[in-house]
Amino acid sequence: MTINTGCLFIISAPSGTGKTSLVRALLKTDQNIKLSVSHTSRPPRTEETNGRDYHFVSEEVFRQMLSRGEFLESAEVYGNLYGTSQKWINETMKAGHDILLEIDCQGATQVRKIFPQAVGIFILPPSLEALATRLEARGQDDSEVIQKRLIAASEEVSHICEFDYVIINAELEEAIRDLICIVRAEHLKKERQLANHHALITQLG
Ligand code: 5GP
């Protein structure tokens, strides 16, 4: 028997923690891992591309998709709607790939109910000051939105115990190594190795 379904990873973090840079670096090193591109009703930021960063849709279209059951999970975050395509998940799992979901804690809770084996990874900034500085340096949001994101950060962090791993992103290269190690460790889990190397273990045992 072979476990030909990949691992399902959920990455959550307060906004401004460097999650996107970490995810991009992981995807570069690992061709088998596929990132789910969410649908959102949020308008695109200047550097964002439709289909690469998000599938940008109107709130009306999002709600129609939601009512047709097209999302594995969905949530309202900072007043905008976000959701993970059920169809994409089904197809990507069937193809045997690892899957990465970059979603908030509400979404993580929903996914865990359907896939209890999902591996949760929570990213923390090194300090509250560092988080505020990063949000300001991004220049994406005005000060009111930054304040909202800082308040939301403490709500996100209150869910940390629901996750399996915690990475402190103080130094990007080290945090990338941590993330790669987690993915590798999950592949080496006993259940997966016993199933995938059954013939070898039988021969040797
Ligand atoms: P941003 O608008 O800054 O890209 O993302 C805001 C928050 O929404 C982040 O915490 C991000 O992880 C979360 N998010 C992005 N896509 C999804 C999704 O499909 N589902 C859920 N639940 N959260 C998402």
PDB file of C-alpha atoms and ligand atoms in Angstrom:
ATOM      1  CA  MET A   1       0.000   0.000   0.000  1.00  0.00           C
ATOM      2  CA  THR A   2       1.213   3.512  -0.814  1.00  0.00           C
ATOM      3  CA  ILE A   3       0.000   6.719   0.753  1.00  0.00           C
ATOM      4  CA  ASN A   4      -0.327   8.626  -2.486  1.00  0.00           C
ATOM      5  CA  THR A   5      -2.281  11.502  -1.032  1.00  0.00           C
ATOM      6  CA  GLY A   6      -0.059  14.406  -0.147  1.00  0.00           C
ATOM      7  CA  CYS A   7       0.062  16.299   3.131  1.00  0.00           C
ATOM      8  CA  LEU A   8      -2.276  19.200   3.759  1.00  0.00           C
ATOM      9  CA  PHE A   9      -0.523  22.165   5.382  1.00  0.00           C
ATOM     10  CA  ILE A  10      -2.309  25.177   6.822  1.00  0.00           C
ATOM     11  CA  ILE A  11      -0.262  28.313   7.412  1.00  0.00           C
ATOM     12  CA  SER A  12      -1.771  31.095   9.514  1.00  0.00           C
ATOM     13  CA  ALA A  13      -0.220  34.249  10.883  1.00  0.00           C
ATOM     14  CA  PRO A  14      -1.102  37.776  11.825  1.00  0.00           C
ATOM     15  CA  SER A  15      -0.937  40.052   8.804  1.00  0.00           C
ATOM     16  CA  GLY A  16       2.589  41.498   8.331  1.00  0.00           C
ATOM     17  CA  THR A  17       4.417  38.480   9.765  1.00  0.00           C
ATOM     18  CA  GLY A  18       6.155  37.666   6.489  1.00  0.00           C
ATOM     19  CA  LYS A  19       3.989  34.636   5.766  1.00  0.00           C
ATOM     20  CA  THR A  20       3.816  35.275   2.022  1.00  0.00           C
ATOM     21  CA  SER A  21       7.630  35.501   1.672  1.00  0.00           C
ATOM     22  CA  LEU A  22       7.990  32.240   3.590  1.00  0.00           C
ATOM     23  CA  VAL A  23       5.396  30.499   1.443  1.00  0.00           C
ATOM     24  CA  ARG A  24       7.010  31.731  -1.804  1.00  0.00           C
ATOM     25  CA  ALA A  25      10.410  30.454  -0.651  1.00  0.00           C
ATOM     26  CA  LEU A  26       8.974  27.053   0.236  1.00  0.00           C
ATOM     27  CA  LEU A  27       7.238  26.742  -3.143  1.00  0.00           C
ATOM     28  CA  LYS A  28      10.539  27.456  -4.908  1.00  0.00           C
ATOM     29  CA  THR A  29      12.313  24.618  -3.106  1.00  0.00           C
ATOM     30  CA  ASP A  30       9.516  22.068  -3.363  1.00  0.00           C
ATOM     31  CA  GLN A  31       7.848  21.444  -6.735  1.00  0.00           C
ATOM     32  CA  ASN A  32       5.371  18.919  -5.291  1.00  0.00           C
ATOM     33  CA  ILE A  33       3.693  21.386  -2.965  1.00  0.00           C
ATOM     34  CA  LYS A  34       0.843  23.408  -4.459  1.00  0.00           C
ATOM     35  CA  LEU A  35      -0.507  26.638  -3.021  1.00  0.00           C
ATOM     36  CA  SER A  36      -4.246  27.157  -3.040  1.00  0.00           C
ATOM     37  CA  VAL A  37      -5.142  30.505  -4.619  1.00  0.00           C
ATOM     38  CA  SER A  38      -8.115  31.786  -2.641  1.00  0.00           C
ATOM     39  CA  HIS A  39     -11.115  33.697  -3.912  1.00  0.00           C
ATOM     40  CA  THR A  40     -11.668  37.070  -2.291  1.00  0.00           C
ATOM     41  CA  SER A  41     -14.037  40.000  -2.509  1.00  0.00           C
ATOM     42  CA  ARG A  42     -11.154  42.313  -1.493  1.00  0.00           C
ATOM     43  CA  PRO A  43      -9.979  44.657  -4.263  1.00  0.00           C
ATOM     44  CA  PRO A  44      -6.485  43.835  -5.577  1.00  0.00           C
ATOM     45  CA  ARG A  45      -3.491  45.765  -4.220  1.00  0.00           C
ATOM     46  CA  THR A  46      -1.250  47.424  -6.818  1.00  0.00           C
ATOM     47  CA  GLU A  47       1.319  44.626  -6.973  1.00  0.00           C
ATOM     48  CA  GLU A  48      -1.225  41.803  -6.982  1.00  0.00           C
ATOM     49  CA  THR A  49      -2.231  39.752 -10.037  1.00  0.00           C
ATOM     50  CA  ASN A  50      -5.572  38.056 -10.527  1.00  0.00           C
ATOM     51  CA  GLY A  51      -5.178  34.282 -10.566  1.00  0.00           C
ATOM     52  CA  ARG A  52      -1.707  34.382  -8.979  1.00  0.00           C
ATOM     53  CA  ASP A  53      -2.279  36.119  -5.630  1.00  0.00           C
ATOM     54  CA  TYR A  54      -6.046  35.663  -5.451  1.00  0.00           C
ATOM     55  CA  HIS A  55      -9.034  35.118  -7.682  1.00  0.00           C
ATOM     56  CA  PHE A  56     -10.583  38.563  -7.263  1.00  0.00           C
ATOM     57  CA  VAL A  57     -14.362  38.474  -7.512  1.00  0.00           C
ATOM     58  CA  SER A  58     -17.187  40.824  -6.528  1.00  0.00           C
ATOM     59  CA  GLU A  59     -18.970  40.253  -3.223  1.00  0.00           C
ATOM     60  CA  GLU A  60     -22.056  39.204  -5.212  1.00  0.00           C
ATOM     61  CA  VAL A  61     -20.151  36.534  -7.159  1.00  0.00           C
ATOM     62  CA  PHE A  62     -18.463  35.346  -3.945  1.00  0.00           C
ATOM     63  CA  ARG A  63     -21.833  34.939  -2.206  1.00  0.00           C
ATOM     64  CA  GLN A  64     -23.244  33.041  -5.196  1.00  0.00           C
ATOM     65  CA  MET A  65     -20.261  30.660  -5.115  1.00  0.00           C
ATOM     66  CA  LEU A  66     -20.732  30.267  -1.348  1.00  0.00           C
ATOM     67  CA  SER A  67     -24.412  29.387  -1.726  1.00  0.00           C
ATOM     68  CA  ARG A  68     -23.510  26.792  -4.406  1.00  0.00           C
ATOM     69  CA  GLY A  69     -21.142  25.119  -1.900  1.00  0.00           C
ATOM     70  CA  GLU A  70     -18.029  25.872  -3.949  1.00  0.00           C
ATOM     71  CA  PHE A  71     -15.799  26.606  -0.944  1.00  0.00           C
ATOM     72  CA  LEU A  72     -14.085  24.097   1.339  1.00  0.00           C
ATOM     73  CA  GLU A  73     -13.960  26.906   3.904  1.00  0.00           C
ATOM     74  CA  SER A  74     -14.672  30.601   3.918  1.00  0.00           C
ATOM     75  CA  ALA A  75     -14.388  33.529   6.292  1.00  0.00           C
ATOM     76  CA  GLU A  76     -14.806  37.253   6.607  1.00  0.00           C
ATOM     77  CA  VAL A  77     -11.463  38.875   7.431  1.00  0.00           C
ATOM     78  CA  TYR A  78     -11.096  42.653   7.909  1.00  0.00           C
ATOM     79  CA  GLY A  79     -14.507  43.142   6.254  1.00  0.00           C
ATOM     80  CA  ASN A  80     -13.681  41.139   3.110  1.00  0.00           C
ATOM     81  CA  LEU A  81     -14.703  37.625   2.138  1.00  0.00           C
ATOM     82  CA  TYR A  82     -12.153  34.864   1.485  1.00  0.00           C
ATOM     83  CA  GLY A  83     -12.636  31.239   0.468  1.00  0.00           C
ATOM     84  CA  THR A  84     -10.772  28.110  -0.647  1.00  0.00           C
ATOM     85  CA  SER A  85     -11.980  26.375  -3.807  1.00  0.00           C
ATOM     86  CA  GLN A  86     -13.339  22.906  -3.074  1.00  0.00           C
ATOM     87  CA  LYS A  87     -12.864  21.834  -6.703  1.00  0.00           C
ATOM     88  CA  TRP A  88      -9.172  22.825  -6.733  1.00  0.00           C
ATOM     89  CA  ILE A  89      -8.585  20.933  -3.463  1.00  0.00           C
ATOM     90  CA  ASN A  90     -10.256  17.782  -4.812  1.00  0.00           C
ATOM     91  CA  GLU A  91      -8.257  17.840  -8.058  1.00  0.00           C
ATOM     92  CA  THR A  92      -4.921  18.631  -6.394  1.00  0.00           C
ATOM     93  CA  MET A  93      -5.369  15.948  -3.747  1.00  0.00           C
ATOM     94  CA  LYS A  94      -6.291  13.414  -6.416  1.00  0.00           C
ATOM     95  CA  ALA A  95      -3.057  14.252  -8.240  1.00  0.00           C
ATOM     96  CA  GLY A  96      -1.145  13.333  -5.042  1.00  0.00           C
ATOM     97  CA  HIS A  97       0.367  16.750  -4.384  1.00  0.00           C
ATOM     98  CA  ASP A  98       1.028  18.348  -1.016  1.00  0.00           C
ATOM     99  CA  ILE A  99      -1.311  21.281  -0.488  1.00  0.00           C
ATOM    100  CA  LEU A 100      -0.632  24.560   1.234  1.00  0.00           C
ATOM    101  CA  LEU A 101      -3.457  26.745   2.481  1.00  0.00           C
ATOM    102  CA  GLU A 102      -2.532  30.278   3.524  1.00  0.00           C
ATOM    103  CA  ILE A 103      -5.683  31.111   5.462  1.00  0.00           C
ATOM    104  CA  ASP A 104      -6.817  32.696   8.714  1.00  0.00           C
ATOM    105  CA  CYS A 105      -7.668  30.892  11.963  1.00  0.00           C
ATOM    106  CA  GLN A 106     -11.419  30.760  11.269  1.00  0.00           C
ATOM    107  CA  GLY A 107     -10.685  28.943   8.004  1.00  0.00           C
ATOM    108  CA  ALA A 108      -8.116  26.697   9.712  1.00  0.00           C
ATOM    109  CA  THR A 109     -10.756  25.548  12.217  1.00  0.00           C
ATOM    110  CA  GLN A 110     -13.182  24.685   9.402  1.00  0.00           C
ATOM    111  CA  VAL A 111     -10.548  22.754   7.440  1.00  0.00           C
ATOM    112  CA  ARG A 112      -9.431  20.786  10.507  1.00  0.00           C
ATOM    113  CA  LYS A 113     -13.003  19.524  11.011  1.00  0.00           C
ATOM    114  CA  ILE A 114     -12.979  18.044   7.490  1.00  0.00           C
ATOM    115  CA  PHE A 115      -9.313  17.002   7.409  1.00  0.00           C
ATOM    116  CA  PRO A 116      -8.200  16.292  11.010  1.00  0.00           C
ATOM    117  CA  GLN A 117      -4.820  15.144   9.668  1.00  0.00           C
ATOM    118  CA  ALA A 118      -4.080  18.650   8.335  1.00  0.00           C
ATOM    119  CA  VAL A 119      -0.810  20.060   9.677  1.00  0.00           C
ATOM    120  CA  GLY A 120      -1.159  23.547  11.166  1.00  0.00           C
ATOM    121  CA  ILE A 121       1.779  25.950  11.138  1.00  0.00           C
ATOM    122  CA  PHE A 122       1.528  29.296  12.907  1.00  0.00           C
ATOM    123  CA  ILE A 123       3.969  32.110  12.150  1.00  0.00           C
ATOM    124  CA  LEU A 124       4.778  34.728  14.789  1.00  0.00           C
ATOM    125  CA  PRO A 125       6.612  38.031  14.427  1.00  0.00           C
ATOM    126  CA  PRO A 126       9.583  38.474  16.795  1.00  0.00           C
ATOM    127  CA  SER A 127       7.759  41.278  18.660  1.00  0.00           C
ATOM    128  CA  LEU A 128       4.697  43.523  18.560  1.00  0.00           C
ATOM    129  CA  GLU A 129       6.944  46.467  17.613  1.00  0.00           C
ATOM    130  CA  ALA A 130       8.423  44.511  14.705  1.00  0.00           C
ATOM    131  CA  LEU A 131       4.920  43.685  13.484  1.00  0.00           C
ATOM    132  CA  ALA A 132       3.826  47.337  13.597  1.00  0.00           C
ATOM    133  CA  THR A 133       7.009  48.407  11.791  1.00  0.00           C
ATOM    134  CA  ARG A 134       6.519  45.803   9.046  1.00  0.00           C
ATOM    135  CA  LEU A 135       2.883  46.805   8.497  1.00  0.00           C
ATOM    136  CA  GLU A 136       3.926  50.468   8.175  1.00  0.00           C
ATOM    137  CA  ALA A 137       6.894  49.646   5.902  1.00  0.00           C
ATOM    138  CA  ARG A 138       4.682  47.681   3.484  1.00  0.00           C
ATOM    139  CA  GLY A 139       2.863  50.938   2.757  1.00  0.00           C
ATOM    140  CA  GLN A 140      -0.233  48.955   1.743  1.00  0.00           C
ATOM    141  CA  ASP A 141      -2.622  50.197   4.398  1.00  0.00           C
ATOM    142  CA  ASP A 142      -3.476  53.509   6.056  1.00  0.00           C
ATOM    143  CA  SER A 143      -2.955  53.944   9.814  1.00  0.00           C
ATOM    144  CA  GLU A 144      -6.579  53.062  10.609  1.00  0.00           C
ATOM    145  CA  VAL A 145      -6.278  49.723   8.779  1.00  0.00           C
ATOM    146  CA  ILE A 146      -2.908  49.076  10.460  1.00  0.00           C
ATOM    147  CA  GLN A 147      -4.523  49.595  13.872  1.00  0.00           C
ATOM    148  CA  LYS A 148      -7.271  47.131  12.883  1.00  0.00           C
ATOM    149  CA  ARG A 149      -4.661  44.589  11.776  1.00  0.00           C
ATOM    150  CA  LEU A 150      -2.769  44.932  15.085  1.00  0.00           C
ATOM    151  CA  ILE A 151      -5.966  44.339  17.060  1.00  0.00           C
ATOM    152  CA  ALA A 152      -6.798  41.370  14.808  1.00  0.00           C
ATOM    153  CA  ALA A 153      -3.283  40.007  15.408  1.00  0.00           C
ATOM    154  CA  SER A 154      -3.937  39.389  19.101  1.00  0.00           C
ATOM    155  CA  GLU A 155      -7.200  37.587  18.230  1.00  0.00           C
ATOM    156  CA  GLU A 156      -5.296  35.391  15.723  1.00  0.00           C
ATOM    157  CA  VAL A 157      -2.556  34.609  18.264  1.00  0.00           C
ATOM    158  CA  SER A 158      -5.192  33.462  20.765  1.00  0.00           C
ATOM    159  CA  HIS A 159      -5.710  30.426  18.455  1.00  0.00           C
ATOM    160  CA  ILE A 160      -2.056  29.397  18.497  1.00  0.00           C
ATOM    161  CA  CYS A 161      -2.668  26.229  20.534  1.00  0.00           C
ATOM    162  CA  GLU A 162      -4.803  24.792  17.732  1.00  0.00           C
ATOM    163  CA  PHE A 163      -1.667  24.567  15.537  1.00  0.00           C
ATOM    164  CA  ASP A 164       1.005  21.838  15.418  1.00  0.00           C
ATOM    165  CA  TYR A 165       4.079  23.993  14.785  1.00  0.00           C
ATOM    166  CA  VAL A 166       5.103  27.561  15.583  1.00  0.00           C
ATOM    167  CA  ILE A 167       7.764  29.469  13.645  1.00  0.00           C
ATOM    168  CA  ILE A 168       9.137  32.792  14.880  1.00  0.00           C
ATOM    169  CA  ASN A 169      10.013  34.835  11.821  1.00  0.00           C
ATOM    170  CA  ALA A 170      12.833  36.930  13.285  1.00  0.00           C
ATOM    171  CA  GLU A 171      15.256  36.130  10.484  1.00  0.00           C
ATOM    172  CA  LEU A 172      13.741  35.145   7.128  1.00  0.00           C
ATOM    173  CA  GLU A 173      16.370  32.587   6.029  1.00  0.00           C
ATOM    174  CA  GLU A 174      16.117  30.729   9.339  1.00  0.00           C
ATOM    175  CA  ALA A 175      12.327  30.776   9.231  1.00  0.00           C
ATOM    176  CA  ILE A 176      12.429  29.351   5.684  1.00  0.00           C
ATOM    177  CA  ARG A 177      14.670  26.527   6.904  1.00  0.00           C
ATOM    178  CA  ASP A 178      12.221  25.859   9.758  1.00  0.00           C
ATOM    179  CA  LEU A 179       9.336  25.628   7.306  1.00  0.00           C
ATOM    180  CA  ILE A 180      11.214  23.260   4.979  1.00  0.00           C
ATOM    181  CA  CYS A 181      12.092  21.068   7.991  1.00  0.00           C
ATOM    182  CA  ILE A 182       8.446  20.828   9.028  1.00  0.00           C
ATOM    183  CA  VAL A 183       7.388  19.688   5.554  1.00  0.00           C
ATOM    184  CA  ARG A 184      10.210  17.120   5.495  1.00  0.00           C
ATOM    185  CA  ALA A 185       9.372  15.838   8.989  1.00  0.00           C
ATOM    186  CA  GLU A 186       5.740  15.324   7.999  1.00  0.00           C
ATOM    187  CA  HIS A 187       6.854  13.226   5.015  1.00  0.00           C
ATOM    188  CA  LEU A 188       8.951  11.059   7.335  1.00  0.00           C
ATOM    189  CA  LYS A 189       6.111  10.330   9.773  1.00  0.00           C
ATOM    190  CA  LYS A 190       5.924   6.641  10.687  1.00  0.00           C
ATOM    191  CA  GLU A 191       2.453   6.017   9.191  1.00  0.00           C
ATOM    192  CA  ARG A 192       3.486   7.427   5.821  1.00  0.00           C
ATOM    193  CA  GLN A 193       6.875   5.649   5.774  1.00  0.00           C
ATOM    194  CA  LEU A 194       5.422   2.278   6.822  1.00  0.00           C
ATOM    195  CA  ALA A 195       2.861   2.453   4.038  1.00  0.00           C
ATOM    196  CA  ASN A 196       5.206   3.761   1.356  1.00  0.00           C
ATOM    197  CA  HIS A 197       8.085   1.362   2.175  1.00  0.00           C
ATOM    198  CA  HIS A 198       6.083  -1.697   3.104  1.00  0.00           C
ATOM    199  CA  ALA A 199       8.098  -4.057   0.857  1.00  0.00           C
ATOM    200  CA  LEU A 200      11.442  -2.852   2.252  1.00  0.00           C
ATOM    201  CA  ILE A 201      10.299  -3.136   5.862  1.00  0.00           C
ATOM    202  CA  THR A 202       8.849  -6.605   5.260  1.00  0.00           C
ATOM    203  CA  GLN A 203      12.084  -7.741   3.623  1.00  0.00           C
ATOM    204  CA  LEU A 204      14.264  -6.353   6.375  1.00  0.00           C
ATOM    205  CA  GLY A 205      11.978  -7.312   9.233  1.00  0.00           C
TER     206      GLY A 205
HETATM  207  P1  5GP B   1      -4.796  39.734   2.856  1.00  0.00           P
HETATM  208  O1  5GP B   1      -6.030  40.488   2.456  1.00  0.00           O
HETATM  209  O2  5GP B   1      -3.861  40.569   3.675  1.00  0.00           O
HETATM  210  O3  5GP B   1      -4.128  39.069   1.676  1.00  0.00           O
HETATM  211  O4  5GP B   1      -5.263  38.530   3.793  1.00  0.00           O
HETATM  212  C1  5GP B   1      -5.972  38.783   4.954  1.00  0.00           C
HETATM  213  C2  5GP B   1      -6.142  37.494   5.730  1.00  0.00           C
HETATM  214  O5  5GP B   1      -7.022  36.617   5.022  1.00  0.00           O
HETATM  215  C3  5GP B   1      -4.851  36.711   5.950  1.00  0.00           C
HETATM  216  O6  5GP B   1      -4.823  36.274   7.297  1.00  0.00           O
HETATM  217  C4  5GP B   1      -4.991  35.538   5.019  1.00  0.00           C
HETATM  218  O7  5GP B   1      -4.284  34.407   5.474  1.00  0.00           O
HETATM  219  C5  5GP B   1      -6.481  35.315   5.064  1.00  0.00           C
HETATM  220  N1  5GP B   1      -6.949  34.528   3.912  1.00  0.00           N
HETATM  221  C6  5GP B   1      -6.505  34.566   2.648  1.00  0.00           C
HETATM  222  N2  5GP B   1      -7.173  33.684   1.892  1.00  0.00           N
HETATM  223  C7  5GP B   1      -8.041  33.054   2.711  1.00  0.00           C
HETATM  224  C8  5GP B   1      -9.003  32.016   2.525  1.00  0.00           C
HETATM  225  O8  5GP B   1      -9.204  31.462   1.450  1.00  0.00           O
HETATM  226  N3  5GP B   1      -9.709  31.646   3.619  1.00  0.00           N
HETATM  227  C9  5GP B   1      -9.547  32.216   4.849  1.00  0.00           C
HETATM  228  N4  5GP B   1     -10.280  31.751   5.848  1.00  0.00           N
HETATM  229  N5  5GP B   1      -8.653  33.185   5.061  1.00  0.00           N
HETATM  230  C10 5GP B   1      -7.909  33.606   4.003  1.00  0.00           C
END
